[in-house]
Coordinates of C-alpha atoms and ligand atoms in Angstrom, one line a residue:
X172 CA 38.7 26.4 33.3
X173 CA 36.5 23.0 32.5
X174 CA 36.1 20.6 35.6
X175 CA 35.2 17.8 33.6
X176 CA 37.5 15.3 32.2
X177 CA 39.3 16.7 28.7
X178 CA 37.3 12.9 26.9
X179 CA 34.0 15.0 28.0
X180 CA 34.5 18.7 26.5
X181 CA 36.0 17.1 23.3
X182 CA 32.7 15.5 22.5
X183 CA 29.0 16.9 21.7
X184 CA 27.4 14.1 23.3
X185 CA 25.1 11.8 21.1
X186 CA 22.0 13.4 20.1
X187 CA 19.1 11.3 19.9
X188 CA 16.2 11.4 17.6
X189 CA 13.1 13.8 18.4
X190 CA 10.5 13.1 20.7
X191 CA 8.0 15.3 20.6
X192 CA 5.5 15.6 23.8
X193 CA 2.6 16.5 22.4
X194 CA -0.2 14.3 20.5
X195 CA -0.9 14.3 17.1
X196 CA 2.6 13.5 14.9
X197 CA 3.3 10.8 12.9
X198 CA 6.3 9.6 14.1
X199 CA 8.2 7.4 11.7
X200 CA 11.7 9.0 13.2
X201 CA 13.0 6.5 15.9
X202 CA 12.0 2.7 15.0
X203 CA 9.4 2.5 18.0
X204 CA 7.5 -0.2 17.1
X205 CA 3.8 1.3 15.9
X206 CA 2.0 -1.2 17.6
X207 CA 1.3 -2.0 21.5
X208 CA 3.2 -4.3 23.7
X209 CA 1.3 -7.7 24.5
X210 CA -1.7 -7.4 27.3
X211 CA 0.0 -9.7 29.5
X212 CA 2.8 -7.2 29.5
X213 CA 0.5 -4.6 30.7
X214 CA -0.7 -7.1 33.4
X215 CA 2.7 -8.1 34.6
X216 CA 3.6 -4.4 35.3
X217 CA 0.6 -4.2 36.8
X218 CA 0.8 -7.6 39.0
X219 CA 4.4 -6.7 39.9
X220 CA 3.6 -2.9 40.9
X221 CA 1.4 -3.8 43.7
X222 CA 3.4 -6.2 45.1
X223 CA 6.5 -5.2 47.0
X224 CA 8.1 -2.0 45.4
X225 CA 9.6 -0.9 48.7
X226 CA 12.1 -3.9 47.9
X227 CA 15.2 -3.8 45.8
X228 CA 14.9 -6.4 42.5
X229 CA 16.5 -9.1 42.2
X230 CA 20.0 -8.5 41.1
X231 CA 20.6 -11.2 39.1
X232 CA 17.2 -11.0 37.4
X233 CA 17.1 -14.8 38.0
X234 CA 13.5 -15.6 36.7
X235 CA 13.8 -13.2 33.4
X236 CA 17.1 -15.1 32.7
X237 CA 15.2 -18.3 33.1
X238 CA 12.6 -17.2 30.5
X239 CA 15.5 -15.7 28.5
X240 CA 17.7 -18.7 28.0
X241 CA 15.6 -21.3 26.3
X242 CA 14.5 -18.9 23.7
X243 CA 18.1 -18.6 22.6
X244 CA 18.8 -22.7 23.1
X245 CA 21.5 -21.2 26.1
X246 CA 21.7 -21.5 30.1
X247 CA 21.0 -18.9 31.9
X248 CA 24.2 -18.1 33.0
X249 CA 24.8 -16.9 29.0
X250 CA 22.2 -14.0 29.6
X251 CA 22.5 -10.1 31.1
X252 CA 19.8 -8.1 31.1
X253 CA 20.0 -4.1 31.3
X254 CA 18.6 -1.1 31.5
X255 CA 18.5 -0.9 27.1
X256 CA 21.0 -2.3 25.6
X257 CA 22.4 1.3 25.3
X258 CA 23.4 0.1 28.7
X259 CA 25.0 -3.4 27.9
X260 CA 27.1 -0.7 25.5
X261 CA 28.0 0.7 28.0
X262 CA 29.0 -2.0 30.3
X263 CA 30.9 -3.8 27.0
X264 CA 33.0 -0.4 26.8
X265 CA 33.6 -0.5 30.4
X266 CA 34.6 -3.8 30.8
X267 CA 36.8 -4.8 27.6
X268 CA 37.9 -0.7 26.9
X269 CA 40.9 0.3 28.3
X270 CA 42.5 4.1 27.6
X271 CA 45.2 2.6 24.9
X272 CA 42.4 0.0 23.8
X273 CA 41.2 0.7 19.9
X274 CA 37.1 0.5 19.8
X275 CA 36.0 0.1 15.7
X276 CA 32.4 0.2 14.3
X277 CA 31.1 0.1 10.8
X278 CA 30.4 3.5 9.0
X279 CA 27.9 4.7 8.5
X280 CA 26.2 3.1 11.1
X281 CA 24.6 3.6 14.7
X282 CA 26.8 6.4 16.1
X283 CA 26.1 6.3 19.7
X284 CA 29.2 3.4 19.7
X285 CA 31.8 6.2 18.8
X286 CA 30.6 8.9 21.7
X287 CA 30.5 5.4 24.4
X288 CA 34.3 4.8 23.1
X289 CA 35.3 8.8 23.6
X290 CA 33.2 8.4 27.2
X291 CA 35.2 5.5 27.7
X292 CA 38.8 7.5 26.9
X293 CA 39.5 4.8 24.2
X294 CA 40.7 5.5 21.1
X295 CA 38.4 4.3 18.2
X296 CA 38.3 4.2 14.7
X297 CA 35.7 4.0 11.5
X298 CA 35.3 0.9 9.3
X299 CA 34.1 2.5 6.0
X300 CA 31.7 0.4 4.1
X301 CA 31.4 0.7 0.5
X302 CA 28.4 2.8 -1.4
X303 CA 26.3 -0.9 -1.6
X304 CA 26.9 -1.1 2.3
X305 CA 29.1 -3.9 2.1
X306 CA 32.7 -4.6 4.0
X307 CA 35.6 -3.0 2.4
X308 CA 38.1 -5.4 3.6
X309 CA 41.1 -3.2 2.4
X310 CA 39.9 -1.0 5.0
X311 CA 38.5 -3.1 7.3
X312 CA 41.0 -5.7 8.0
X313 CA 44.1 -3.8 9.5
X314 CA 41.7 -2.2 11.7
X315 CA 40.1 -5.4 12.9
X316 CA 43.3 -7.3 13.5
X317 CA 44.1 -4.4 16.7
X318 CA 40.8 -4.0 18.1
X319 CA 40.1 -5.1 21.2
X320 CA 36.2 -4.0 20.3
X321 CA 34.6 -4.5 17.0
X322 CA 30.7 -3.5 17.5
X323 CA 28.9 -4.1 14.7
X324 CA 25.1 -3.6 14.5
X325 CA 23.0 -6.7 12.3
X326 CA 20.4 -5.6 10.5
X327 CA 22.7 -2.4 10.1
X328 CA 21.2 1.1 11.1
X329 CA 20.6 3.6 9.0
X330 CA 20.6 1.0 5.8
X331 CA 18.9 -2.0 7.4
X332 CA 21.0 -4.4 5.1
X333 CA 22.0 -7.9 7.1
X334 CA 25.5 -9.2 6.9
X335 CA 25.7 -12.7 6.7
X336 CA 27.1 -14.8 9.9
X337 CA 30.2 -15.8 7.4
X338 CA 30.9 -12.1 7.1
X339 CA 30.5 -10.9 10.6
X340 CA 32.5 -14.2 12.1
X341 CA 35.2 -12.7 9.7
X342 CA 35.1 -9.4 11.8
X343 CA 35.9 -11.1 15.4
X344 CA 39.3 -9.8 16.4
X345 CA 42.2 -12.2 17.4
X346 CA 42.9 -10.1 20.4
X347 CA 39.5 -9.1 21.1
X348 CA 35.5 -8.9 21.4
X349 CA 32.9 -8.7 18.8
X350 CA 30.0 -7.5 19.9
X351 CA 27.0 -8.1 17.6
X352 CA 23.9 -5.4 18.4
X353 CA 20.8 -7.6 17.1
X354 CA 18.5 -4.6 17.8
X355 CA 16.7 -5.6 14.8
X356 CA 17.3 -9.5 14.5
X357 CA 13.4 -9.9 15.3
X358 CA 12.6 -8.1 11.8
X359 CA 14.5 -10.3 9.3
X360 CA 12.9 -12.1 6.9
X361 CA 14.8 -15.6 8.1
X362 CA 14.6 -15.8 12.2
X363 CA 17.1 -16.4 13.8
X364 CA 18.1 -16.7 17.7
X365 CA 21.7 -16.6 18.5
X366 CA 22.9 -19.5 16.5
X367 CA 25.8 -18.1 15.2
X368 CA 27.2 -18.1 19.1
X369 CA 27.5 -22.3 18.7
X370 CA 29.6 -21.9 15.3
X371 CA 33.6 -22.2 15.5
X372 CA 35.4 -19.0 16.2
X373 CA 32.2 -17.2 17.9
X374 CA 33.5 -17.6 21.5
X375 CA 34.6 -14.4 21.8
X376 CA 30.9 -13.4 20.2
X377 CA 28.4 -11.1 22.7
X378 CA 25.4 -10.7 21.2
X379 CA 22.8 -7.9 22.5
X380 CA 18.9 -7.6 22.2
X381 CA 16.8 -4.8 23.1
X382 CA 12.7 -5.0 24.0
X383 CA 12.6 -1.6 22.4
X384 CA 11.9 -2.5 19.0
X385 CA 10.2 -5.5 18.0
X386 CA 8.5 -6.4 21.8
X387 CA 6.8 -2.8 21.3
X388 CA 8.4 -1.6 25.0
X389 CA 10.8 1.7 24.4
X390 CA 9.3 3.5 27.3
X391 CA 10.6 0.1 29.5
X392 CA 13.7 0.2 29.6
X393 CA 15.1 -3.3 29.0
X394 CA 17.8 -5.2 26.8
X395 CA 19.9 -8.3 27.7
X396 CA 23.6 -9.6 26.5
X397 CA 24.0 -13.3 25.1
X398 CA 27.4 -14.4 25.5
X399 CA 29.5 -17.3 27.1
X400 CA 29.3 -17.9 30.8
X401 CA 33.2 -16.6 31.4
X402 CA 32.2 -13.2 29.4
X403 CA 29.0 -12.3 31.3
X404 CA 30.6 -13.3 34.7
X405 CA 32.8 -10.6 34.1
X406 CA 30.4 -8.1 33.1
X407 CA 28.2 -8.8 36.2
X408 CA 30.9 -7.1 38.1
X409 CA 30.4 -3.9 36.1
X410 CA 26.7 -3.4 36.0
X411 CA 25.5 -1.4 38.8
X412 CA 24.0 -3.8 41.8
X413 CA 20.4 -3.1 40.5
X414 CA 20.5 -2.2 37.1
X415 CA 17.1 -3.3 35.8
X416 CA 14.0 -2.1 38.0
X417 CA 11.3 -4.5 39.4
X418 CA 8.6 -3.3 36.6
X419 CA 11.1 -3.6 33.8
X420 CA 12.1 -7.2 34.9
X421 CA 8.5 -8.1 35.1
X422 CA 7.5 -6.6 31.6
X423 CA 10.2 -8.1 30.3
X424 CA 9.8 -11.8 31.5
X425 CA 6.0 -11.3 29.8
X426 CA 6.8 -9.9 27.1
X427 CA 9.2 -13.5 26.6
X428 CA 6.6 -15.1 27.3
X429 CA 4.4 -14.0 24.6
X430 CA 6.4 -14.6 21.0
X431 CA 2.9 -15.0 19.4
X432 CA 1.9 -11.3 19.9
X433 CA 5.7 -10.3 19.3
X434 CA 6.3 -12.2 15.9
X435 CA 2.6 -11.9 14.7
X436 CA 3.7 -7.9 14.7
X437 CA 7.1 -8.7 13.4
X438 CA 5.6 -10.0 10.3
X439 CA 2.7 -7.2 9.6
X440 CA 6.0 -4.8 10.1
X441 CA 7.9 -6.8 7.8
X442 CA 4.8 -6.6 5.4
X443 CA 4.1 -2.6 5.3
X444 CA 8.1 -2.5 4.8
X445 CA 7.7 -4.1 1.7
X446 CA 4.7 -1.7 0.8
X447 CA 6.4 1.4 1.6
X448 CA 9.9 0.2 0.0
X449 CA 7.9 -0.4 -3.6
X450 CA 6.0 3.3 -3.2
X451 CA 9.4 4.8 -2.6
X452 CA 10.8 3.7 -5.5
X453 CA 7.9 4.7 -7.7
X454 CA 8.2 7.8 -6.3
X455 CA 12.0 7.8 -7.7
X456 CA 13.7 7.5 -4.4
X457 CA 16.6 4.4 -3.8
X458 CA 15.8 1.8 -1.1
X459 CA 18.3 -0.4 0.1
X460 CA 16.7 -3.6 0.4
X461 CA 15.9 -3.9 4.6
X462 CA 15.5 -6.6 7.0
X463 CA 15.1 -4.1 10.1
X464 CA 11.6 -1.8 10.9
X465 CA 12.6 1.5 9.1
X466 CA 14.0 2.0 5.2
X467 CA 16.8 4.0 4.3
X468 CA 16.3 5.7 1.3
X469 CA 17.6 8.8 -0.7
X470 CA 16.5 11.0 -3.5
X471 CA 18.9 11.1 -6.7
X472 CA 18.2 15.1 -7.1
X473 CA 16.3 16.4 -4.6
X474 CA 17.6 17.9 -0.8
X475 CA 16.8 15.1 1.9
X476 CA 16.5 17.7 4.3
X477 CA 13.6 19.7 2.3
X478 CA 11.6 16.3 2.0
X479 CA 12.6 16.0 5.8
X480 CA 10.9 19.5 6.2
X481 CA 8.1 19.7 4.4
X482 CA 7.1 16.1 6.0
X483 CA 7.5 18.2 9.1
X484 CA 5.2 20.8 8.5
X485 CA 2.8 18.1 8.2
X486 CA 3.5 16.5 11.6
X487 CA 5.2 13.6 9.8
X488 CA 8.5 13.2 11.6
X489 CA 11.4 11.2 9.9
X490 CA 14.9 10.8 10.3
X491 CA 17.2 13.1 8.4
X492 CA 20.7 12.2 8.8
X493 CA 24.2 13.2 7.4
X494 CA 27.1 11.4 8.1
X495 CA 30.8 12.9 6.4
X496 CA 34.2 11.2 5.6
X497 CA 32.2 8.4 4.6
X498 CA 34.7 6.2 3.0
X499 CA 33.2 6.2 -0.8
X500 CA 32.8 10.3 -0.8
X501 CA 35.6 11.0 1.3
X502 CA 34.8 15.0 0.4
X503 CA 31.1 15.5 0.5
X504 CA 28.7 14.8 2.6
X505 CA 26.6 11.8 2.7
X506 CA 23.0 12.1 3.9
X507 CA 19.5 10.5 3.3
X508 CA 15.8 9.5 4.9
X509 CA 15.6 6.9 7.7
X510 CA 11.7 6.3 7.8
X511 CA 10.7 3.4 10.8
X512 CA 7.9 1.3 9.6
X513 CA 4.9 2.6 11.6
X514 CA 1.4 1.2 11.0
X515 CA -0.6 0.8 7.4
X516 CA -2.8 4.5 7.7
X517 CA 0.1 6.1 9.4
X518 CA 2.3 4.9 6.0
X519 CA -0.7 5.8 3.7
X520 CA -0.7 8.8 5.2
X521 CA 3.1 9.6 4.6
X522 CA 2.6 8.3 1.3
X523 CA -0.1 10.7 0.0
X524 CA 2.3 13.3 1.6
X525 CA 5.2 12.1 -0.7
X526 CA 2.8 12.2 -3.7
X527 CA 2.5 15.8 -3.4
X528 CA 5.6 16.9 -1.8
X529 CA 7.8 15.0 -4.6
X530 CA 6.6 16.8 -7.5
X531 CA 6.5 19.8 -6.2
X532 CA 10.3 19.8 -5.6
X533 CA 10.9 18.0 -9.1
X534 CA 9.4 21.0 -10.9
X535 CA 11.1 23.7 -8.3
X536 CA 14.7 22.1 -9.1
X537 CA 14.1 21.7 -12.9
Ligands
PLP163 C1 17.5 1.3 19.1 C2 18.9 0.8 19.1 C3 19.5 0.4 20.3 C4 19.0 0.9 21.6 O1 18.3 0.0 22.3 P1 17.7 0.3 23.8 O2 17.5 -1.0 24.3 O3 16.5 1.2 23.6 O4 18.8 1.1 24.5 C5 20.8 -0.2 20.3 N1 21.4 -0.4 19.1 C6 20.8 -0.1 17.9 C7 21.6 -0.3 16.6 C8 19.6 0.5 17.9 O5 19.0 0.9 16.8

């Protein structure tokens, strides 16, 4: 007989990519960002770890809010920061997901939101894109009109496409909350900082942002919510007391502070994208076009998961990833390549590898 609740032993739990301990891989599997955080990030930790650690933070992370809030032309009362925004996920399910509650997300797309929902004891259901990753609104629209939670990801993950704000404004729910994971905003090619939350019919809008990606700081654990006053008051009474750590606030509020180191890697990211998209396709694989730091691409005849392997016997780790009932191929299973943009000799490097891997398993299928 299980203890745990029946929500937990129907799930698998949400398995994330590989992290290998050891030195010496390639890693192009998890969109880390290749390059280090800014030296004033390092400094801050630094700063704020001989200071007074025996103290609990500040609860309401009032100075990182403070450097937050201009950056997205808000108050300060509009911003939550928390421990990644895998947090604020949770916290969003917490708060707006009750057990009769329906919780949709685009599919494919990040699937972490589904085992939050089954966590949460809501039910939840699959908004199937179309094969060019666009909305398929005969699906899409019944579904949207009883959600209480639409969470949509922008740039989308695996594909990296970007909605536009018209098409994501038409996916707020009219009983309900869109929340809009901008994990990836930092990497389009047209910046953008929340704007979309000042246009009619975004007031039921939460946006969240994660230092994971583009400020270079996975291993701190840090994201923050943008949203109307009346939404994040409600959400502070979720959150635990002290949800983000004195070191992670610190970093944080640095790494804010520094957009020039941030968006100067931003755009060499955004440049080796656009080298590793056009070497793909000579090599005869399909990009979608991206605006995020990784590619999704897929072979027309060869097995994803033998490019995956052989790339892994050379200590070049991607994402291989399979996703079924996918609405265009209802039958069969859909899978592909995620690659994260890492730096110019690591992509070189997985490149060359390509080169000889590809032909190889041309001439063994043929
Ligand atoms: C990486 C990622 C996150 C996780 O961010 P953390 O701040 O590291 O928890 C959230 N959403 C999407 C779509 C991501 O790809």
């Amino acid at each position: 007989m299980s203890l745990f609740r029946p929500a937990i032993d129907r799930i698998e739990g949400y398995i994330p990519g590989e992290q290998p301990q050891e030195t010496g891989w390639i890693k192009l599997n998890t969109n880390e960002n290749p390059y280090p955080p800014s030296p004033q990030v390092i400094a801050a930790i630094q700063q704020a770890a001989s200071e007074r650690l025996n103290l609990y933070p500040d609860p309401l992370a009032t100075k990182f809010r403070r450097q937050a809030a201009p950056l997205f032309g808000v108050d300060p009362d509009w911003i939550l920061p928390a421990n990644g925004s895998d947090e604020n996920l949770t916290i969003l399910l917490r708060s707006f997901a009750d057990a009769n509650d329906l919780v949709v997300y685009p599919y494919p797309s990040y699937i972490l939101y589904e085992t939050l929902a089954d966590i949460q004891g809501a039910r939840h259901a699959r908004l199937g894109l179309n094969a060019d990753w666009s909305w398929n609104a005969e699906i899409c629209q019944p579904l949207v009109e009883q959600a209480k939670l639409v969470i949509v990801p922008n740039p989308n993950s695996p594909s990296g496409n970007r909605w536009t704000d018209d098409e994501i404004l038409s996916l707020v729910p009219p009983r309900g909350i869109l929340v809009l994971d901008e994990a990836y905003g930092d990497f389009c090619d047209q910046p953008h900082r929340a704007e979309i939350l000042r246009r009619p019919g975004a007031e039921r809008v939460i946006i969240t942002r994660t230092f994971s990606k583009s400020y270079s700081l996975a291993g701190i654990r840090l994201g923050f919510a943008i949203a109307r006053p009346e939404l994040i008051q409600g959400m502070l009474k979720v959150k635990d007391s002290y949800n983000c750590d004195t070191l992670a606030l610190a970093a944080g509020t640095a790494a804010l502070a520094d957009q020039a180191w941030m968006e100067n890697n931003a755009a060499r990211i955004r440049a080796t994208r656009q080298r590793l998209a056009a070497q793909l396709t000579a090599l005869g694989f399909q990009v979608v076009p991206s605006q995020a730091n990784f590619v999704w691409s897929t072979h027309p005849t060869i097995s994803h998961q033998t490019i995956y392997e052989a790339l892994k016997r050379r200590k070049i780790l991607v994402r291989f990833m399979r996703f079924s009932d996918v609405a265009w191929a209802p039958q069969s299973q859909f899978n592909g390549l995620r690659i994260s943009i890492g730096t110019d000799p690591e992509i070189d490097a997985l490149i060359a590898a390509l080169q000889q891997i590809v032909p190889e398993l041309l001439r063994a299928t043929s």
